[in-house]
Coordinates of C-alpha atoms and ligand atoms in Angstrom, one line a residue:
M162 CA 40.2 12.3 126.4
N163 CA 42.0 9.0 126.2
R164 CA 42.1 6.4 128.8
R165 CA 45.4 7.4 130.3
N166 CA 44.4 11.1 130.6
F167 CA 41.1 10.0 132.1
F168 CA 42.8 8.1 134.9
A169 CA 45.4 10.8 135.4
G170 CA 42.5 13.3 135.7
A171 CA 40.6 11.1 138.1
A172 CA 43.7 10.7 140.3
T173 CA 44.2 14.4 140.4
A174 CA 40.6 15.1 141.4
V175 CA 40.9 12.7 144.3
A176 CA 44.2 14.2 145.4
A177 CA 42.8 17.7 145.2
T178 CA 39.8 17.0 147.4
T179 CA 41.7 15.2 150.0
A180 CA 44.5 17.8 150.1
S181 CA 42.3 20.8 149.8
R182 CA 41.2 21.1 153.4
V183 CA 44.6 20.9 154.8
S184 CA 46.9 22.6 152.4
M185 CA 44.8 24.8 150.0
A186 CA 43.6 26.8 153.0
A187 CA 47.2 27.7 153.6
L188 CA 47.8 29.0 150.1
P189 CA 47.4 32.6 149.2
E190 CA 44.4 33.1 146.9
P191 CA 45.8 33.3 143.3
V192 CA 45.2 36.8 141.8
M193 CA 44.0 36.7 138.2
Q194 CA 44.2 39.3 135.5
S195 CA 41.7 39.6 132.7
S196 CA 42.9 42.9 131.2
T197 CA 45.6 43.4 128.6
A198 CA 46.0 47.1 129.6
T199 CA 49.2 48.4 131.3
A200 CA 48.3 48.3 135.0
P201 CA 49.3 51.3 137.1
P202 CA 52.5 50.7 139.2
L203 CA 51.6 48.6 142.3
A204 CA 52.7 50.6 145.3
P205 CA 53.9 48.2 148.0
P206 CA 51.3 47.9 150.7
N207 CA 53.7 46.4 153.2
G208 CA 57.3 45.4 153.5
R209 CA 60.2 47.7 152.7
P210 CA 59.4 50.6 150.3
Y211 CA 60.5 50.8 146.7
N212 CA 59.7 52.6 143.5
P213 CA 57.5 50.1 141.5
V214 CA 58.0 49.3 137.8
V215 CA 55.4 49.6 135.1
T216 CA 54.9 46.4 133.0
L217 CA 54.0 47.3 129.5
N218 CA 50.5 45.8 128.8
G219 CA 51.0 43.8 132.0
W220 CA 50.8 43.9 135.7
T221 CA 52.6 43.1 139.0
L222 CA 51.5 40.2 141.1
P223 CA 50.2 41.2 144.6
W224 CA 51.5 39.2 147.5
R225 CA 50.5 38.2 151.0
M226 CA 52.8 38.9 153.9
N227 CA 53.0 35.8 156.1
A228 CA 55.3 36.0 159.2
G229 CA 57.7 38.2 157.3
V230 CA 57.7 36.1 154.2
K231 CA 56.3 37.5 150.9
E232 CA 54.0 34.8 149.5
F233 CA 53.0 34.8 145.8
H234 CA 50.8 32.3 144.0
L235 CA 51.5 31.6 140.3
V236 CA 49.0 29.6 138.3
A237 CA 50.4 28.0 135.1
E238 CA 47.4 27.7 132.7
P239 CA 46.1 28.0 129.2
V240 CA 45.1 31.6 128.5
V241 CA 43.7 33.6 125.6
R242 CA 45.8 36.7 125.0
E243 CA 44.5 39.4 122.8
M244 CA 47.8 40.4 120.9
A245 CA 46.2 43.4 119.2
P246 CA 42.5 44.5 119.0
G247 CA 40.6 41.7 117.4
F248 CA 43.5 39.3 117.2
K249 CA 43.4 36.6 119.9
V250 CA 45.9 33.8 120.4
N251 CA 45.6 30.6 122.5
M252 CA 48.6 30.7 124.7
W253 CA 49.9 29.2 127.9
G254 CA 50.7 31.7 130.6
Y255 CA 50.3 32.5 134.3
N256 CA 47.3 33.9 136.2
G257 CA 45.2 34.7 133.2
Q258 CA 47.7 36.3 130.9
S259 CA 50.9 35.8 128.8
P260 CA 53.4 36.9 129.8
G261 CA 52.9 36.2 133.5
P262 CA 52.7 39.0 136.1
T263 CA 55.9 40.8 137.1
I264 CA 57.1 39.8 140.6
E265 CA 58.6 42.7 142.6
V266 CA 60.5 42.2 145.8
V267 CA 63.3 44.0 147.7
E268 CA 66.9 42.8 148.1
G269 CA 67.0 40.6 151.2
D270 CA 63.3 39.7 151.1
R271 CA 62.4 36.1 152.0
V272 CA 60.1 35.0 149.2
R273 CA 57.8 32.0 148.9
I274 CA 56.2 31.3 145.5
Y275 CA 53.4 28.7 145.2
V276 CA 53.1 27.3 141.6
T277 CA 49.9 25.5 140.7
N278 CA 50.0 23.7 137.4
K279 CA 46.7 23.8 135.4
L280 CA 48.4 22.9 132.2
P281 CA 47.7 19.6 130.5
E282 CA 51.4 18.6 131.0
H283 CA 54.0 19.0 133.7
T284 CA 56.0 22.2 134.2
T285 CA 58.5 23.9 136.5
V286 CA 59.5 27.5 137.1
H287 CA 63.2 28.5 136.7
W288 CA 64.2 31.8 138.3
H289 CA 66.6 33.0 135.6
G290 CA 69.6 34.9 137.0
Q291 CA 68.9 34.5 140.7
R292 CA 71.3 33.4 143.4
L293 CA 69.4 30.7 145.3
P294 CA 69.7 27.2 146.7
N295 CA 70.3 24.7 143.9
G296 CA 67.1 22.8 144.7
M297 CA 65.0 26.0 144.0
D298 CA 66.5 26.5 140.5
G299 CA 63.5 24.9 138.8
V300 CA 65.2 22.6 136.3
G301 CA 62.8 19.7 135.9
G302 CA 64.5 16.3 136.4
I303 CA 67.8 17.9 137.5
T304 CA 67.0 20.0 140.6
Q305 CA 63.4 18.9 141.3
P306 CA 60.7 16.5 140.1
H307 CA 58.4 18.1 137.5
I308 CA 55.2 19.7 138.7
P309 CA 52.5 17.3 137.4
P310 CA 49.2 18.7 136.1
G311 CA 46.8 19.5 139.0
K312 CA 49.6 19.8 141.6
T313 CA 51.0 22.8 143.5
F314 CA 54.7 23.1 144.4
V315 CA 56.4 25.7 146.5
Y316 CA 59.7 27.6 145.9
E317 CA 61.3 29.5 148.7
F318 CA 64.5 31.6 148.8
T319 CA 66.0 34.9 149.7
A320 CA 66.2 37.5 146.9
R321 CA 69.9 38.2 147.5
R322 CA 70.9 40.3 144.5
P323 CA 69.2 43.5 143.4
G324 CA 68.4 43.5 139.6
T325 CA 66.2 42.5 136.8
F326 CA 65.5 38.8 136.3
M327 CA 63.1 36.6 134.4
Y328 CA 61.1 33.4 135.1
H329 CA 60.1 30.7 132.7
P330 CA 59.6 26.9 132.6
H331 CA 62.5 24.5 132.5
A332 CA 60.3 21.7 131.4
D333 CA 59.3 21.0 127.8
E334 CA 60.9 24.4 127.3
M335 CA 60.6 24.8 123.6
V336 CA 56.8 24.2 123.6
Q337 CA 56.1 26.1 126.8
M338 CA 58.0 29.2 125.9
A339 CA 56.6 29.1 122.3
M340 CA 53.2 29.1 124.0
G341 CA 54.1 32.3 125.9
M342 CA 55.2 31.2 129.4
M343 CA 57.5 33.8 130.8
G344 CA 57.5 36.7 133.2
F345 CA 59.7 39.4 134.8
W346 CA 61.2 39.5 138.3
I347 CA 62.5 42.8 139.8
T348 CA 64.5 42.8 142.9
H349 CA 64.7 46.4 144.1
P350 CA 67.8 47.6 146.1
K351 CA 67.1 47.7 149.8
E352 CA 68.9 51.1 150.2
S353 CA 70.5 53.6 147.9
H354 CA 73.0 51.7 145.7
P355 CA 76.0 53.4 144.0
L356 CA 75.2 51.8 140.6
I357 CA 71.4 52.0 140.7
E358 CA 70.1 55.5 140.1
P359 CA 66.6 56.6 141.3
V360 CA 64.4 57.0 138.2
Q361 CA 61.1 58.8 137.6
R362 CA 59.9 56.2 135.1
D363 CA 60.7 52.5 135.2
F364 CA 59.3 50.2 132.5
C365 CA 59.8 46.6 131.7
F366 CA 58.7 44.2 128.9
L367 CA 59.7 40.9 127.5
L368 CA 60.4 40.2 123.8
G369 CA 58.2 37.4 122.4
S370 CA 57.9 35.4 119.2
F371 CA 55.1 33.2 118.0
D372 CA 54.3 31.2 114.9
V373 CA 50.6 31.6 114.2
E374 CA 49.3 30.8 110.7
P375 CA 47.0 33.5 109.3
G376 CA 43.5 32.5 110.2
S377 CA 44.4 30.2 113.0
A378 CA 44.7 31.0 116.8
T379 CA 47.2 28.5 118.2
P380 CA 50.9 28.9 117.9
K381 CA 52.8 26.1 116.1
V382 CA 55.0 24.8 118.9
N383 CA 57.6 23.0 116.8
T384 CA 58.9 26.1 115.1
M385 CA 62.5 26.7 115.8
T386 CA 63.5 29.9 114.0
D387 CA 60.9 30.8 111.5
F388 CA 58.4 32.7 113.7
N389 CA 56.0 35.2 112.1
I390 CA 54.8 37.2 115.1
W391 CA 57.2 39.4 117.1
S392 CA 55.8 41.0 120.3
F393 CA 56.5 43.2 123.3
N394 CA 54.8 41.4 126.2
S395 CA 52.7 39.3 123.9
R396 CA 51.3 42.4 122.2
V397 CA 52.0 43.7 118.7
F398 CA 51.8 47.2 117.3
P399 CA 49.4 49.0 117.2
G400 CA 48.2 47.0 120.2
I401 CA 51.2 47.9 122.4
D402 CA 50.8 50.8 124.9
T403 CA 53.1 53.8 124.5
L404 CA 55.8 54.7 127.1
N405 CA 54.6 58.1 128.4
V406 CA 57.0 60.2 130.3
R407 CA 57.6 63.8 131.4
K408 CA 60.3 65.9 129.8
G409 CA 63.4 65.7 132.0
D410 CA 62.5 62.4 133.6
R411 CA 65.2 59.8 134.1
V412 CA 63.8 56.8 132.3
R413 CA 64.7 53.1 132.8
I414 CA 63.5 50.5 130.3
R415 CA 64.2 46.8 131.1
V416 CA 63.9 44.5 128.2
G417 CA 64.2 40.7 128.5
N418 CA 64.6 38.3 125.6
L419 CA 63.2 34.7 125.8
T420 CA 62.8 34.3 122.1
M421 CA 65.1 32.2 119.9
T422 CA 66.8 35.1 118.2
N423 CA 68.5 38.4 119.1
H424 CA 66.7 41.8 118.9
P425 CA 68.6 45.1 118.5
I426 CA 66.3 47.4 120.4
H427 CA 66.5 51.0 119.1
I428 CA 65.2 54.2 120.6
H429 CA 64.8 57.4 118.5
G430 CA 65.8 60.9 119.6
H431 CA 67.9 60.0 122.7
E432 CA 71.1 58.2 123.6
F433 CA 70.9 55.8 126.4
E434 CA 73.4 53.8 128.5
V435 CA 73.0 50.1 129.5
T436 CA 73.0 50.3 133.3
G437 CA 72.3 46.7 134.1
T438 CA 72.1 43.2 132.7
D439 CA 70.6 40.1 134.3
G440 CA 74.1 39.8 135.8
G441 CA 73.6 43.0 137.8
P442 CA 74.4 46.7 137.6
V443 CA 77.0 47.7 135.0
P444 CA 80.1 49.5 136.5
R445 CA 80.1 53.2 135.4
T446 CA 83.5 52.7 133.6
A447 CA 81.8 50.1 131.4
R448 CA 78.9 52.3 130.2
W449 CA 78.8 54.2 126.9
P450 CA 76.2 56.0 124.8
E451 CA 74.1 53.9 122.5
V452 CA 71.0 54.3 120.4
S453 CA 70.5 50.5 119.8
V454 CA 71.4 47.6 122.0
D455 CA 71.3 44.0 121.0
V456 CA 69.4 41.9 123.4
A457 CA 70.6 38.4 122.8
V458 CA 68.7 35.2 123.6
G459 CA 68.3 34.7 127.3
Q460 CA 69.5 38.2 128.1
M461 CA 68.1 41.3 129.8
R462 CA 69.3 44.8 129.1
Q463 CA 68.4 47.8 131.2
M464 CA 68.5 51.1 129.2
E465 CA 68.6 54.5 131.0
F466 CA 68.5 58.1 129.7
I467 CA 67.1 61.5 130.4
A468 CA 64.0 62.1 128.3
D469 CA 64.9 65.7 127.3
E470 CA 63.5 65.9 123.8
E471 CA 59.7 66.3 123.4
G472 CA 57.9 64.3 120.8
D473 CA 56.7 60.9 119.8
W474 CA 59.8 58.8 119.5
S475 CA 59.8 55.3 117.9
L476 CA 61.1 52.5 120.1
H477 CA 61.4 49.3 118.1
C478 CA 63.5 46.2 117.2
H479 CA 65.8 47.2 114.3
K480 CA 65.3 43.9 112.5
A481 CA 62.9 45.2 110.0
H482 CA 60.9 42.0 109.6
H483 CA 60.3 42.1 113.4
T484 CA 58.2 45.3 112.9
M485 CA 55.9 43.6 110.5
G486 CA 53.0 41.2 111.0
P487 CA 52.7 37.7 109.5
M488 CA 53.5 37.6 105.9
G489 CA 54.4 34.8 103.5
H490 CA 58.1 34.5 103.5
E491 CA 58.1 33.0 100.1
V492 CA 56.7 36.1 98.4
P493 CA 59.2 37.0 95.7
T494 CA 60.6 40.5 95.5
M495 CA 58.6 42.3 92.9
I496 CA 60.2 45.8 93.0
G497 CA 60.8 46.8 89.4
V498 CA 58.8 43.9 88.0
D499 CA 56.0 45.0 85.6
Q500 CA 53.2 42.5 86.3
K501 CA 50.6 44.1 84.0
G502 CA 51.0 41.5 81.2
V503 CA 50.6 38.5 83.5
V504 CA 47.8 39.6 85.7
D505 CA 45.0 38.5 83.4
K506 CA 46.5 35.1 83.0
I507 CA 47.0 34.7 86.7
R508 CA 43.4 35.8 87.4
K509 CA 42.1 32.9 85.4
L510 CA 43.7 30.7 88.0
V511 CA 43.5 32.9 91.1
P512 CA 40.5 35.3 90.7
D513 CA 41.4 37.6 93.6
Y514 CA 45.1 38.0 92.5
M515 CA 46.3 41.5 93.1
V516 CA 49.4 43.3 91.8
M517 CA 51.5 44.3 94.7
G518 CA 55.0 45.2 95.7
D519 CA 56.0 46.4 92.3
K520 CA 56.8 49.8 93.7
G521 CA 57.8 48.5 97.2
M522 CA 55.6 47.3 100.0
A523 CA 54.3 50.6 101.4
D524 CA 51.0 49.9 99.7
M525 CA 50.4 47.2 102.2
G526 CA 50.2 49.7 105.0
E527 CA 47.6 51.8 103.2
M528 CA 45.2 49.3 101.8
E529 CA 42.8 47.4 103.9
M530 CA 43.4 44.0 102.3
P531 CA 40.9 41.3 102.9
I532 CA 42.5 38.9 105.4
P533 CA 41.4 35.7 107.0
D534 CA 39.5 36.0 110.3
N535 CA 41.6 36.4 113.5
T536 CA 44.7 37.5 111.5
M537 CA 46.9 40.4 112.5
P538 CA 47.2 43.0 109.7
M539 CA 50.7 42.9 108.2
M540 CA 51.7 46.5 108.5
T541 CA 49.2 48.9 110.1
G542 CA 48.8 51.5 112.8
A543 CA 47.8 54.9 111.7
G544 CA 49.7 58.0 112.9
P545 CA 48.7 61.7 112.6
F546 CA 50.3 61.8 109.1
G547 CA 49.1 58.5 107.7
S548 CA 49.9 54.8 108.0
A549 CA 52.9 53.9 110.1
E550 CA 53.6 50.8 108.0
M551 CA 54.7 49.0 111.1
G552 CA 53.6 46.0 113.1
G553 CA 55.2 43.7 115.7
M554 CA 57.9 45.0 118.0
F555 CA 57.2 48.7 117.7
T556 CA 55.8 51.3 120.1
L557 CA 56.4 55.0 120.9
L558 CA 58.2 56.8 123.7
K559 CA 56.0 59.9 124.3
V560 CA 57.9 62.8 125.9
R561 CA 55.8 65.7 127.1
R562 CA 56.6 68.9 129.0
D563 CA 53.2 68.8 130.7
Q564 CA 53.0 65.1 131.6
K565 CA 52.4 65.1 135.3
P566 CA 54.8 63.3 137.6
G567 CA 53.6 59.7 138.0
D568 CA 51.1 60.1 135.2
Y569 CA 51.4 57.2 132.7
K570 CA 48.4 58.1 130.6
D571 CA 48.7 58.4 126.8
P572 CA 48.9 62.2 126.1
G573 CA 47.8 61.7 122.4
W574 CA 49.8 62.7 119.4
F575 CA 52.6 65.2 119.7
K576 CA 51.7 68.7 118.5
H577 CA 54.8 69.8 116.6
P578 CA 55.7 73.4 116.9
A579 CA 55.1 75.3 113.7
G580 CA 57.9 74.9 111.1
T581 CA 59.4 71.8 112.7
V582 CA 57.9 69.0 110.5
A583 CA 59.6 67.8 107.3
R584 CA 57.7 69.2 104.4
E585 CA 57.4 69.2 100.6
V586 CA 59.5 71.5 98.6
P587 CA 57.0 73.3 96.3
G588 CA 57.7 73.2 92.5
A589 CA 60.4 70.5 92.7
S590 CA 58.6 67.5 91.2
V591 CA 60.5 64.8 89.4
P592 CA 59.1 61.7 87.7
P593 CA 59.3 58.5 89.8
A594 CA 61.8 55.8 88.8
P595 CA 60.6 53.5 86.0
R596 CA 59.5 50.1 87.0
N597 CA 62.0 48.5 84.6
A598 CA 65.3 50.2 85.3
P599 CA 67.6 49.9 82.3
S600 CA 70.4 47.5 83.1
P601 CA 73.7 49.4 82.7
G602 CA 76.3 48.0 80.3
N603 CA 73.8 45.5 78.7
S604 CA 72.1 45.7 75.4
S605 CA 68.6 46.9 75.4
N606 CA 67.6 43.4 74.3
T607 CA 68.1 41.8 77.7
D608 CA 66.4 38.4 78.2
A609 CA 63.8 38.4 80.9
T610 CA 64.8 36.6 84.1
V611 CA 62.1 34.3 85.4
R612 CA 61.9 34.1 89.1
K613 CA 60.1 30.9 90.1
P614 CA 58.2 30.8 93.4
S615 CA 60.6 29.3 95.9
G616 CA 59.8 26.6 98.4
A617 CA 60.0 26.9 102.1
H618 CA 63.4 28.0 103.3
N619 CA 64.9 28.5 106.7
H620 CA 66.1 31.7 108.2
Ligands
CU115 CU1 63.6 41.7 116.7

């Protein structure tokens, strides 16, 4: 602690003790979350009724009703988020987790949100997409003073527009979002709405990106584009819960993107329509069938479909490197390269050197490679037929005939009806392609091309 921080801390402590008796008593007790499991939908205990959402590996923030106003208490603070079993990352978040809890209200609700800053630097909260008084927009320096460490600010406005929104800091934004500060906000319609269908399952999650060096636990906050961890709600496959639905359910999936790149979100086995954006419900004449939708930076897309095909259907970002864990980007492509001759020479320099990638990278999913402590495996997650060779932004939509209404429990692996699984054709073996494919049109005496390890490059 340097001198400046010490005095700032001392001043905060004094302010907190003098203010506590008057104002802290008036604040709703902040509700904290220690679990990374998907919390059951929070049925509204008061106020107008609505059909609550399910936040993937997340939760909804309870509120206090005070003279007709819904009062929430967000605490911005350092948290440790387990991104996958055994892989913990030091993040910044809200109320014990990253992302922060989902806030659910009803169109027309008067909402008051207390924000306590327990971070070591100032912050604000911007309510992305909302109609509100300009001074409640949460842009530090522009619409309000920043919230200093140790202080509590209050935001208050009426949730005017039904829809799906996000919240995030508008203060030291690149650092605070790279550390995981973000959350969802759902404003449910107050009555039946011509463009908002009732659904049986309503899921939401935020796309995230982090740059955590293998073996370390704190994201590098100055990374602009070259992130190495891609997450749904700050979890990575196989640590992401599955979306479990009953056959015939109308399903809504709300996906928000506060990363620094776009993510084409793809669902197998079904076509969906985009029924809403953070701008509101999409007119019916502007909906069309899709199996992937690009969710650009700072966007939310709401996908809807009838889950009428039983099975375990993949749901993932279609950028293939976003469904992998951290890997060295400078690894040269080795497909077709016979490394046998050089391995002994390399092992004199690097005793643990392994030949990999000469037949593709699928080996990576099968082998349990030694990795540094607290490092996410690169491609992992076993299925009933072997390794899924996936990581990052990947999960499953599990559609079951016998899933009970309202039951979000994982039903286990799909039991495929006899004769419906791709299978080997007996007696049709062919030899695999040689490692060194002959180059067409050249003499057999081709010079070897030497690929030198490249330096860091940007994406
Ligand atoms: Cu992606």
